[in-house]
PDB file of C-alpha atoms in Angstrom:
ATOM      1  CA  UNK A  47    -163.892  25.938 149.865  1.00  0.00           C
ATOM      2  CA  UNK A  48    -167.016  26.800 148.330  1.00  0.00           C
ATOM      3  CA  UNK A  49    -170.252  28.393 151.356  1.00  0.00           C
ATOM      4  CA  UNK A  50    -172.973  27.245 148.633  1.00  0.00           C
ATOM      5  CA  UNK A  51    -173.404  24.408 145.700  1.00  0.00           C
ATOM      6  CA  UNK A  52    -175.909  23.914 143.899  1.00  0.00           C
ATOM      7  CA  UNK A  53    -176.236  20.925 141.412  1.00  0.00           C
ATOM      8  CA  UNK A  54    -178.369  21.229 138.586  1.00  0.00           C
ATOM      9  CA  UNK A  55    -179.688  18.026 136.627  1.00  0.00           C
ATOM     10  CA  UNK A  56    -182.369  16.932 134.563  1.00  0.00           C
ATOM     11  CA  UNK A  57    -183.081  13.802 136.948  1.00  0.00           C
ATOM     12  CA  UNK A  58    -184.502  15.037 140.175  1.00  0.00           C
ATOM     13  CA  UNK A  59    -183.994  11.726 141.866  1.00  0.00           C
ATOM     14  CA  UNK A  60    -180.105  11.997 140.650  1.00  0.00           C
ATOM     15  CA  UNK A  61    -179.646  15.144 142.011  1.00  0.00           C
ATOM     16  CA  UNK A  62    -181.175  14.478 145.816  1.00  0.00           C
ATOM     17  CA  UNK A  63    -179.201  11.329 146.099  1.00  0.00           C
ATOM     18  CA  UNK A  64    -175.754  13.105 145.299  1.00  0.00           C
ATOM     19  CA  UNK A  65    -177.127  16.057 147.821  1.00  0.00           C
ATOM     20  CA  UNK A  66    -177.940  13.156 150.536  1.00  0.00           C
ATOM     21  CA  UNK A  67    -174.368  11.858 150.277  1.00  0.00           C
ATOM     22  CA  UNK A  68    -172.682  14.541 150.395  1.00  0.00           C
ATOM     23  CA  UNK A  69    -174.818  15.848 153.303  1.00  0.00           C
ATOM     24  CA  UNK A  70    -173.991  12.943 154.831  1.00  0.00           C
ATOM     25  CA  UNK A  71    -170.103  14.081 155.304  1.00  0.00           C
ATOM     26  CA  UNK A  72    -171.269  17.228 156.280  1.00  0.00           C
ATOM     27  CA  UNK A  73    -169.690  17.086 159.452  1.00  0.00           C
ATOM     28  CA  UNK A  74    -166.577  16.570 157.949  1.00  0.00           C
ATOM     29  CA  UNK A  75    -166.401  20.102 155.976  1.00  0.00           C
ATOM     30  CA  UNK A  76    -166.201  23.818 156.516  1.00  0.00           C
ATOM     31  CA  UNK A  77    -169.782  25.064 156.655  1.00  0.00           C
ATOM     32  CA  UNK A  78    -171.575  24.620 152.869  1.00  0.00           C
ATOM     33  CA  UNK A  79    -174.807  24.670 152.254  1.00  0.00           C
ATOM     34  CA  UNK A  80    -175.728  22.469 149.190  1.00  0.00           C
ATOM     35  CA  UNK A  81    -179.306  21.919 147.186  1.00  0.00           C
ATOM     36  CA  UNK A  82    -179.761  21.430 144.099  1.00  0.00           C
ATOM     37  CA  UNK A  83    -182.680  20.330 141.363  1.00  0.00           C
ATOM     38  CA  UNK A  84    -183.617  20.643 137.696  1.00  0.00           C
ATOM     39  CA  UNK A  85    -184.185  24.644 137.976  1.00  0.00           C
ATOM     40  CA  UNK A  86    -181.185  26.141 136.849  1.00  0.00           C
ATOM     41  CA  UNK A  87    -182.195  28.868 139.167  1.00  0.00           C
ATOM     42  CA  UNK A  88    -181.417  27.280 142.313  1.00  0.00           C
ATOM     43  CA  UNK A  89    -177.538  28.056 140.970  1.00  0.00           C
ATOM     44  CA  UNK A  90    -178.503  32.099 140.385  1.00  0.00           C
ATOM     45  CA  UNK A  91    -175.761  34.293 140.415  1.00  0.00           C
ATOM     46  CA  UNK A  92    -172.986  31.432 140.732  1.00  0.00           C
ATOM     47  CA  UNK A  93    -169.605  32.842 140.939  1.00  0.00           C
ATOM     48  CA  UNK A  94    -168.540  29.445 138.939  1.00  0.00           C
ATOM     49  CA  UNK A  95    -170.495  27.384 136.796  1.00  0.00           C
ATOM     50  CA  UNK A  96    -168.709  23.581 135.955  1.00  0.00           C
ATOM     51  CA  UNK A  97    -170.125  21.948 133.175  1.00  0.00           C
ATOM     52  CA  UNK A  98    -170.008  18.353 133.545  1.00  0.00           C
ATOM     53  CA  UNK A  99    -172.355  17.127 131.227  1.00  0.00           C
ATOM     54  CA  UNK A 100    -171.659  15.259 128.542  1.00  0.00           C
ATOM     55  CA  UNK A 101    -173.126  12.112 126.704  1.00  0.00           C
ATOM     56  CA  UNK A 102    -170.822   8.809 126.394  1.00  0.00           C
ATOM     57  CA  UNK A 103    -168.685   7.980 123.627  1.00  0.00           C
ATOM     58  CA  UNK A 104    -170.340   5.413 121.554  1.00  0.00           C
ATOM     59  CA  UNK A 105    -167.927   2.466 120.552  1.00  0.00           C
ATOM     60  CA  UNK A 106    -166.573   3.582 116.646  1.00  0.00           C
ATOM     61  CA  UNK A 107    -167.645   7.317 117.034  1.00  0.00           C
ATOM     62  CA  UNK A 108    -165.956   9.833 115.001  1.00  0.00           C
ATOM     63  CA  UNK A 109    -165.108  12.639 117.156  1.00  0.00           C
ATOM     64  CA  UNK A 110    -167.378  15.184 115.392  1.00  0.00           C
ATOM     65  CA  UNK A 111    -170.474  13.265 116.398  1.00  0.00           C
ATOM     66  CA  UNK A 112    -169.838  13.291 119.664  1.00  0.00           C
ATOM     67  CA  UNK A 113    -169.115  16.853 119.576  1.00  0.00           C
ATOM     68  CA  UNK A 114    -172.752  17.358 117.994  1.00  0.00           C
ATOM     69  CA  UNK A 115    -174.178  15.314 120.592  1.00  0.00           C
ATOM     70  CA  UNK A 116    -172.453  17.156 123.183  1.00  0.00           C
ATOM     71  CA  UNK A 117    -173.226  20.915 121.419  1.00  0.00           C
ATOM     72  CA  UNK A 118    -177.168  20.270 121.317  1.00  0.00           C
ATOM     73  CA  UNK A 119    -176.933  19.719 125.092  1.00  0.00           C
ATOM     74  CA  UNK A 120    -175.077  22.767 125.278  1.00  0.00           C
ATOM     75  CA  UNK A 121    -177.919  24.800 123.700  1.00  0.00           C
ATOM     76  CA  UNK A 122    -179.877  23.919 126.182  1.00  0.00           C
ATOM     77  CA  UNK A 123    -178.234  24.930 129.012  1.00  0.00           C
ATOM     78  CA  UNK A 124    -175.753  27.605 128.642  1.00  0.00           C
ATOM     79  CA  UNK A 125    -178.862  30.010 128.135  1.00  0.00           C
ATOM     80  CA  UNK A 126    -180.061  29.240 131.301  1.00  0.00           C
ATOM     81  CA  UNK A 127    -176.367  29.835 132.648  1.00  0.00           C
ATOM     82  CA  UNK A 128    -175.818  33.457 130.781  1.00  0.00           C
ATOM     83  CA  UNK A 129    -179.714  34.330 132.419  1.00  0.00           C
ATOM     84  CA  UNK A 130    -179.245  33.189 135.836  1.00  0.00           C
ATOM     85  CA  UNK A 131    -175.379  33.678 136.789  1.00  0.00           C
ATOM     86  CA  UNK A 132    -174.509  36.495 133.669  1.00  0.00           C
ATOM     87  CA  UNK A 133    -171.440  37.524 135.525  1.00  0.00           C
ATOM     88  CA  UNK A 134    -170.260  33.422 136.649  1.00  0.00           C
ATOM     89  CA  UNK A 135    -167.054  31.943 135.350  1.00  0.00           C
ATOM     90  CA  UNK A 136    -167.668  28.808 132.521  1.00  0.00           C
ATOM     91  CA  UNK A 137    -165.195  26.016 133.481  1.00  0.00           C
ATOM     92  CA  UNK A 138    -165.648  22.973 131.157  1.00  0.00           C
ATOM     93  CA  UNK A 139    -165.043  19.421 131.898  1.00  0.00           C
ATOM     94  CA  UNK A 140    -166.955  17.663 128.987  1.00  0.00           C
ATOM     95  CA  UNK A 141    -165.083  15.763 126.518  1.00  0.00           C
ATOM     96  CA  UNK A 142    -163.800  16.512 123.816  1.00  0.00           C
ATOM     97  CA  UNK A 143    -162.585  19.390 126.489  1.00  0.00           C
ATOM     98  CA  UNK A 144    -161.096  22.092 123.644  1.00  0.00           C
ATOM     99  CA  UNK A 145    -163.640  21.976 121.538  1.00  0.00           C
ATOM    100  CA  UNK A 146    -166.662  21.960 124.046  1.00  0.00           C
ATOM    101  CA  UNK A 147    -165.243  25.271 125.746  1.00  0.00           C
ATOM    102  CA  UNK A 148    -164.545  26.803 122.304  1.00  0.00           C
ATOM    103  CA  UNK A 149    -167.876  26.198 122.154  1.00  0.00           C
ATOM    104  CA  UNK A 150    -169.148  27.219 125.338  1.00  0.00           C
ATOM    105  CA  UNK A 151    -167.497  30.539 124.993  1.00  0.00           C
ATOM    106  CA  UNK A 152    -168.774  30.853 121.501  1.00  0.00           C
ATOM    107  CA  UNK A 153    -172.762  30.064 122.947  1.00  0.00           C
ATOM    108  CA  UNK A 154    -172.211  32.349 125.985  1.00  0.00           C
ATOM    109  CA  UNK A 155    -170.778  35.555 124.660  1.00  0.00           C
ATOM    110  CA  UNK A 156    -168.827  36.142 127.768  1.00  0.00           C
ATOM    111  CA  UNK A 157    -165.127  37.262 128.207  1.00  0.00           C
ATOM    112  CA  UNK A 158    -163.020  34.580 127.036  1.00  0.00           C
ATOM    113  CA  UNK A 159    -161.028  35.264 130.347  1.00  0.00           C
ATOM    114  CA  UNK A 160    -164.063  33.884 131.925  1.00  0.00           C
ATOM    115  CA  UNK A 161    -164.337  30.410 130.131  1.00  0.00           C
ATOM    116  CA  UNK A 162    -162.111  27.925 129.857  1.00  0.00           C
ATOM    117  CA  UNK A 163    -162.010  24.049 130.308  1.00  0.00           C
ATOM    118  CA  UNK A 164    -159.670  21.764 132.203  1.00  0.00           C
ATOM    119  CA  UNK A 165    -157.573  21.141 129.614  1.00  0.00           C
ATOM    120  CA  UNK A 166    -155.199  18.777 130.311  1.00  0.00           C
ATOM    121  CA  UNK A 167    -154.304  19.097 133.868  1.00  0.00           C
ATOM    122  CA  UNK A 168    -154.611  15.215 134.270  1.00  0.00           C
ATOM    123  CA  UNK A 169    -151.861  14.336 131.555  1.00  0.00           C
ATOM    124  CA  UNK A 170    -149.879  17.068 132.682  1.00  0.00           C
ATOM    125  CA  UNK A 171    -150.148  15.229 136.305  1.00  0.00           C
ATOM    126  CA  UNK A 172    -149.554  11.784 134.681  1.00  0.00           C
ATOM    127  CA  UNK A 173    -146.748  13.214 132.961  1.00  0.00           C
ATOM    128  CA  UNK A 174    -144.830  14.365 136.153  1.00  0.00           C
ATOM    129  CA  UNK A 175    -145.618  11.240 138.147  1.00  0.00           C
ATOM    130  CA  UNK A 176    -144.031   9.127 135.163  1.00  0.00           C
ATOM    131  CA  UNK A 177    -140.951  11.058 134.557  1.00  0.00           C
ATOM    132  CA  UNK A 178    -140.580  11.276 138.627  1.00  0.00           C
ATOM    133  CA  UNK A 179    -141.230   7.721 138.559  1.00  0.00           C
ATOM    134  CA  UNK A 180    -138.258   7.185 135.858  1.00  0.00           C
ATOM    135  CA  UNK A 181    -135.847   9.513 137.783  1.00  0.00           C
ATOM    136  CA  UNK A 182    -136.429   8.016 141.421  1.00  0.00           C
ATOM    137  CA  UNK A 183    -137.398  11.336 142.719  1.00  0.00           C
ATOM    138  CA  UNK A 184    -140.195  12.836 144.353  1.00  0.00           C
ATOM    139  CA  UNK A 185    -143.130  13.810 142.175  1.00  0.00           C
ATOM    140  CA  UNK A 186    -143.114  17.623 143.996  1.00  0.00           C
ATOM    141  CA  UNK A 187    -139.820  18.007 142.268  1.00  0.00           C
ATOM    142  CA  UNK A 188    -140.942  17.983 138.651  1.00  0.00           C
ATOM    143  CA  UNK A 189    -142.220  20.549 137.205  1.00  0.00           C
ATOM    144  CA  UNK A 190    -143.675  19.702 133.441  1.00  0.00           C
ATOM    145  CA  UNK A 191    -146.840  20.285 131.589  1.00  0.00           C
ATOM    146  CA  UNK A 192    -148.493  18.553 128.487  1.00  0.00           C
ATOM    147  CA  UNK A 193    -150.068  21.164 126.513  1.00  0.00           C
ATOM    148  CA  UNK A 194    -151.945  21.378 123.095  1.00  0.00           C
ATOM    149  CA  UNK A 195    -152.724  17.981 122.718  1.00  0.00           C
ATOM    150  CA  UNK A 196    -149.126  16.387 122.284  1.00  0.00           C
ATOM    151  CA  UNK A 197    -146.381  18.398 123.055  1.00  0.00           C
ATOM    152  CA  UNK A 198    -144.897  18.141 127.007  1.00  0.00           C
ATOM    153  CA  UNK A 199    -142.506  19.851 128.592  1.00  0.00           C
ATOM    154  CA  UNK A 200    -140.282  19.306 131.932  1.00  0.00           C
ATOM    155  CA  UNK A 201    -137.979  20.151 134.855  1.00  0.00           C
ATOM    156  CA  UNK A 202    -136.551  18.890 137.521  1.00  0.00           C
ATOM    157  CA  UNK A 203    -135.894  21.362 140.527  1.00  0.00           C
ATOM    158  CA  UNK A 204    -135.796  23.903 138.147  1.00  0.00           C
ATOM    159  CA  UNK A 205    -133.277  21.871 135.369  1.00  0.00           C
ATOM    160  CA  UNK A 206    -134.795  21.393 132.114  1.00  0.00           C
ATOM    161  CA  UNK A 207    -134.123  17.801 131.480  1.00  0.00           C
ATOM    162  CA  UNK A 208    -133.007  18.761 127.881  1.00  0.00           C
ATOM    163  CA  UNK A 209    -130.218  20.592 129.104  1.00  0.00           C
ATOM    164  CA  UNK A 210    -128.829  17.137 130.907  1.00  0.00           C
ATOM    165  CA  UNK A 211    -130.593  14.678 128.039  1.00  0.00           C
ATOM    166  CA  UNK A 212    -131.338  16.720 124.918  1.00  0.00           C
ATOM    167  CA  UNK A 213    -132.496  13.247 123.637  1.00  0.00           C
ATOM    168  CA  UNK A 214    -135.555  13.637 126.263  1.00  0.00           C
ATOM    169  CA  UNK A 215    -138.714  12.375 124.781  1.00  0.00           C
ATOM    170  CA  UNK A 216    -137.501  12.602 120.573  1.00  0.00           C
ATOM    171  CA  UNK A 217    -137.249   9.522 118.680  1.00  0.00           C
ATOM    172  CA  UNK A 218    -133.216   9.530 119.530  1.00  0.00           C
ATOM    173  CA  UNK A 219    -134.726   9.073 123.486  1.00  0.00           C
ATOM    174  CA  UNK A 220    -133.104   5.453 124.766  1.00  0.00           C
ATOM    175  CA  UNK A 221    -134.315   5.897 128.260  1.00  0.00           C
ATOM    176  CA  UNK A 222    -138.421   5.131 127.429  1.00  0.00           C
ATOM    177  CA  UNK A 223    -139.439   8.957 127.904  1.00  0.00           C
ATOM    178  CA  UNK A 224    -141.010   8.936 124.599  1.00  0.00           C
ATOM    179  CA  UNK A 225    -143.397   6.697 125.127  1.00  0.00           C
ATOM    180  CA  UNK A 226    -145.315   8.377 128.088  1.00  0.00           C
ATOM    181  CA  UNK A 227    -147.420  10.190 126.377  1.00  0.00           C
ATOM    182  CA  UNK A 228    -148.259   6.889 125.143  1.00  0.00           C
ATOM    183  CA  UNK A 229    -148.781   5.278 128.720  1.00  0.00           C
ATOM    184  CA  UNK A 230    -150.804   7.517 129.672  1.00  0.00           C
ATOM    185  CA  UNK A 231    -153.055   7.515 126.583  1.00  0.00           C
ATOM    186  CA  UNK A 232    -153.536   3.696 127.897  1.00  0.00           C
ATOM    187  CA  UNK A 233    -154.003   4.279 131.172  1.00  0.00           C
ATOM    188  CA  UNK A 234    -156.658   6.827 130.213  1.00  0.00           C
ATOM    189  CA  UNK A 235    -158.561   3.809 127.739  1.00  0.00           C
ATOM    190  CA  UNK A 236    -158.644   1.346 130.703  1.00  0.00           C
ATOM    191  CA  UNK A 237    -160.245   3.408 133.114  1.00  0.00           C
ATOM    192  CA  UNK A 238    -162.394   4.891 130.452  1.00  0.00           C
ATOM    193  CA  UNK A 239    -163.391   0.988 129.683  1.00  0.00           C
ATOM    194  CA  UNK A 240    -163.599  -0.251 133.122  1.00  0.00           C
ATOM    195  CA  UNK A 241    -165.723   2.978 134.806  1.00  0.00           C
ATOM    196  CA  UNK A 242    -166.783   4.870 132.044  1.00  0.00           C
ATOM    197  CA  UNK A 243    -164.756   7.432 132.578  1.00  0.00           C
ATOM    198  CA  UNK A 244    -162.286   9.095 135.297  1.00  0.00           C
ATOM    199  CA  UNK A 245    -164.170  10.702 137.964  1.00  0.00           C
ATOM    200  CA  UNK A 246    -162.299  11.334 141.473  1.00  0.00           C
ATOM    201  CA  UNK A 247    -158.925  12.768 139.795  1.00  0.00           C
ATOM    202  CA  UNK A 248    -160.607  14.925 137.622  1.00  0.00           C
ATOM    203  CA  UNK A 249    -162.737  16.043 140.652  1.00  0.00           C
ATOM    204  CA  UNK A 250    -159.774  16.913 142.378  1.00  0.00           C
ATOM    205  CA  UNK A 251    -157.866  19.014 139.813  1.00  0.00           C
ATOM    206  CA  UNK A 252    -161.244  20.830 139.196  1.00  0.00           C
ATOM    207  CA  UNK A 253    -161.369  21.571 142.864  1.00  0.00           C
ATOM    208  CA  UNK A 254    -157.973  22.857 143.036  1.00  0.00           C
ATOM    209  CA  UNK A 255    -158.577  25.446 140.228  1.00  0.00           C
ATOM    210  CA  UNK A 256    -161.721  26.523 141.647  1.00  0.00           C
ATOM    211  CA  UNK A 257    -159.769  27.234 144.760  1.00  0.00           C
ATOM    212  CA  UNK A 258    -157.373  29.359 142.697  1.00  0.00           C
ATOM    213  CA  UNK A 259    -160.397  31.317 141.211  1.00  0.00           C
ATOM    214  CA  UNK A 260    -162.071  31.586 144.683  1.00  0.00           C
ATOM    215  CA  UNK A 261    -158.829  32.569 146.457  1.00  0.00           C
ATOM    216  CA  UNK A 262    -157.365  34.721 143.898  1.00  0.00           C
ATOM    217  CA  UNK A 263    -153.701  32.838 144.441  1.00  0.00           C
ATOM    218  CA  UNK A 264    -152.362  33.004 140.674  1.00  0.00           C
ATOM    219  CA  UNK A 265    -151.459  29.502 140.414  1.00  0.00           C
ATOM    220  CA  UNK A 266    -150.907  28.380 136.566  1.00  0.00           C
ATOM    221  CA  UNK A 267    -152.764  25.172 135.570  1.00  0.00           C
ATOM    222  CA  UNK A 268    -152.477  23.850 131.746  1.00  0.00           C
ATOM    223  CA  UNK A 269    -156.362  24.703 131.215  1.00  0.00           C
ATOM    224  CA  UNK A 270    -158.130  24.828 127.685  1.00  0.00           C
ATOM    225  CA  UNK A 271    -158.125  28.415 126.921  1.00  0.00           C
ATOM    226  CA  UNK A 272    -158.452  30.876 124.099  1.00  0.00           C
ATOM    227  CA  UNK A 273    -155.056  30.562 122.113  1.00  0.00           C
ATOM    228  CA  UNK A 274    -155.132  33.265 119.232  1.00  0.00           C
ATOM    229  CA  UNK A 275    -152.489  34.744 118.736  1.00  0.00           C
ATOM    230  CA  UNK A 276    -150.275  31.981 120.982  1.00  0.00           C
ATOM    231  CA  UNK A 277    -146.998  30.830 119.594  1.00  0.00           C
ATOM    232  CA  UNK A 278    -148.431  31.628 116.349  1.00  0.00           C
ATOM    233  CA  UNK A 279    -151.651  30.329 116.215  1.00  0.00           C
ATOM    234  CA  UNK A 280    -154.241  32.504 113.766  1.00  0.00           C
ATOM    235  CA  UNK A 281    -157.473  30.778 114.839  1.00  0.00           C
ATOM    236  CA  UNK A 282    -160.181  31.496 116.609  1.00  0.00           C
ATOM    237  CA  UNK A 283    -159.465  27.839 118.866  1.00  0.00           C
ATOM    238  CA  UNK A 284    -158.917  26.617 122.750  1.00  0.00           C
ATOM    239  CA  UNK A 285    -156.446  24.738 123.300  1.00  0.00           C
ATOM    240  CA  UNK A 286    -154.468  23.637 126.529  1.00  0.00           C
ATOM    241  CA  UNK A 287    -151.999  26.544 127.182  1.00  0.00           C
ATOM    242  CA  UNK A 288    -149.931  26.897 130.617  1.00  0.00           C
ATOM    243  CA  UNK A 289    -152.607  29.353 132.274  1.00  0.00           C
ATOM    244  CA  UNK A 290    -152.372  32.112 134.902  1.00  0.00           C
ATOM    245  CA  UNK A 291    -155.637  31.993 136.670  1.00  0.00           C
ATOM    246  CA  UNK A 292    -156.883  34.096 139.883  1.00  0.00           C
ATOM    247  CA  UNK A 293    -160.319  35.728 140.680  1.00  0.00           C
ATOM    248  CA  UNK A 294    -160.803  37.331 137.025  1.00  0.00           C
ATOM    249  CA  UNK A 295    -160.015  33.682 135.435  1.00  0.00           C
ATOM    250  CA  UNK A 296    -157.456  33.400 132.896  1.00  0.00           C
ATOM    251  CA  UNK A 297    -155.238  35.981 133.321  1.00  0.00           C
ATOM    252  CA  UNK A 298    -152.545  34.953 130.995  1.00  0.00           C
ATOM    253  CA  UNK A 299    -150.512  32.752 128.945  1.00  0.00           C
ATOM    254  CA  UNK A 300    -147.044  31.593 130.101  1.00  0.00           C
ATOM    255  CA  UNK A 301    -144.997  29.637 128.335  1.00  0.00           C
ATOM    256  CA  UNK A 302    -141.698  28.845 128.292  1.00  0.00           C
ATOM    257  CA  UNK A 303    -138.879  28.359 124.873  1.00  0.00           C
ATOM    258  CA  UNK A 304    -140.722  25.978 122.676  1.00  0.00           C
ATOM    259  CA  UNK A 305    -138.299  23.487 120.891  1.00  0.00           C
ATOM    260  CA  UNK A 306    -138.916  23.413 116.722  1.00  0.00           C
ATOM    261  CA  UNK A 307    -140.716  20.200 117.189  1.00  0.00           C
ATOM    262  CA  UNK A 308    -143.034  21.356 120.333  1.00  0.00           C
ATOM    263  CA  UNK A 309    -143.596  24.214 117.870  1.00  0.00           C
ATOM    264  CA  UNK A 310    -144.733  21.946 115.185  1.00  0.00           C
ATOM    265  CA  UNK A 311    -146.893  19.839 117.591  1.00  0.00           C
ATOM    266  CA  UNK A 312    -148.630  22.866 118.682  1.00  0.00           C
ATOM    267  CA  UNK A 313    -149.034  24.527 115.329  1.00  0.00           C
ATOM    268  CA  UNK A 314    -150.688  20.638 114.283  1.00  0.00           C
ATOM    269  CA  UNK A 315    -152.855  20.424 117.418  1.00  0.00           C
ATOM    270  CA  UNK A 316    -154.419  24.124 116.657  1.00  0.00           C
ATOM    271  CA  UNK A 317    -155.316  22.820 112.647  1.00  0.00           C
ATOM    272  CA  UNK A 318    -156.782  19.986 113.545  1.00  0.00           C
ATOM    273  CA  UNK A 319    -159.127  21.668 116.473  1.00  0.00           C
ATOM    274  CA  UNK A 320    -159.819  24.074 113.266  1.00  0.00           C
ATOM    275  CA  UNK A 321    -160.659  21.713 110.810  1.00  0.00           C
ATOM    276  CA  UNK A 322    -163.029  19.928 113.472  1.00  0.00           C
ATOM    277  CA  UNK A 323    -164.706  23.317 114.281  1.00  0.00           C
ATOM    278  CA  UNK A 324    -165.253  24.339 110.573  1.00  0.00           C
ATOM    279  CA  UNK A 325    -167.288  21.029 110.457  1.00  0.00           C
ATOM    280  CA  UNK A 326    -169.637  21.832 113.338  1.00  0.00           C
ATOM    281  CA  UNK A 327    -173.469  22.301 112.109  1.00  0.00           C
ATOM    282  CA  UNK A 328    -174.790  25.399 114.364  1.00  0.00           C
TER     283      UNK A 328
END
């Protein structure tokens, strides 16, 4: 996909091990020529930038120290970024994902078009693989995202599955839909315990919106992006909206009818990313 990477670390030794493996399947790949080190000028002039760092959640954490963890690490890199690649696009992976690219953004200065994290492409693939799972069907045939940090969304070959089961996913729901959000909140804690953290499907949806960015093909992914203004939101925030993105980054929002109560979960999500940001020490 990519003709150069570069991957930038503060362990040396880290970094020329990755290189070595992946040099190793060399053979197997389009032509890419990859290096790396702890000068964030070997990655001058990147047309993306993926931020992966990001230190571990410690056992009984609140959220907002890991988010000051996470933001001093921040200062010392995006600087670097703005110098070296001024005109790159910011993609975010670090957890907690909203707030850390609110927060990129915010330390970069660039377009927000140009920043934006991966949001929750991951539940939004867990999501369809569940409710495809429920229906018998093939996964290709369900079309759904999870967005803000709660609501979801879904058809089926193009049938909104409230139309046929207007009891899908509300506390009336019989049929277990409800409680995937739920399941996959689980399955998330159980990798997280047993690796650390999820690694190769994250990869993979990163790669695929790179690929969208690199190839221009305005696909829409549910990435954290800059929601002002968005179904009535009135703060400065990034959340995980249905996004447009091509060779300029975000290009738009999309969204589909909102039901009251997707509203409502949406309208929550957004104040309690504000609350968390308004408690940030700069």
């Amino acid at each position: 996909m990519a003709t150069e990477l570069a991957l930038i670390d503060l362990s040396e030794k880290l970094v020329e091990a990755e290189i070595k493996d992946l040099q190793n399947a060399r053979e197997y790949l389009p032509k890419c020529d990859i290096y790396g080190g702890s000068n964030y000028k070997l990655a001058a002039n990147s047309t993306i930038i993926i931020m992966c760092c990001s230190t571990p959640l410690v056992p009984g954490e609140t959220k907002l120290n890991h988010v000051q963890r996470n933001l001093d690490a921040f200062k010392r890199i995006i600087p670097h970024i703005v110098e070296s690649s001024p005109k790159s696009m910011i993609i975010v992976l670090a957890r907690p994902v909203d707030i850390m690219t609110y927060i990129a953004w915010r330390l970069s200065g660039f377009p927000k078009n140009r920043v934006f994290g991966i949001g929750t492409m991951m539940e939004s693939s867990k999501f369809r693989i569940a409710v495809s799972q429920k229906l018998s069907i093939n996964a290709l045939s369900v079309n759904g995202y999870v967005f803000g940090e709660q609501g979801a969304n879904a058809e089926c070959a193009g049938v909104k599955l409230r139309s046929v089961y207007p009891e899908f996913g509300t506390k009336a729901d019989k049929e277990g839909y409800n409680f995937i959000p739920q399941e996959i909140t689980e399955s998330d804690n159980n990798i997280d315990k047993a690796k650390g953290c999820g690694s190769w499907s994250l990869g993979l949806a990163t790669c695929r919106v790179c690929e969208a960015v690199l190839h221009d093909l305005n696909l829409i992914f549910p990435l954290s992006t800059y929601a002002k203004g968005m179904q009535g939101i009135d703060r400065d925030i990034f959340i995980s909206l249905p996004c447009l993105v091509n060779a300029n980054g975000v290009r738009g929002i999309l969204f589909q009818q909102l039901s009251d109560d997707e509203k409502d979960l949406l309208t929550a999500s957004a104040k309690q990313m504000d609350e968390l940001i308004q408690s940030i020490e700069w």
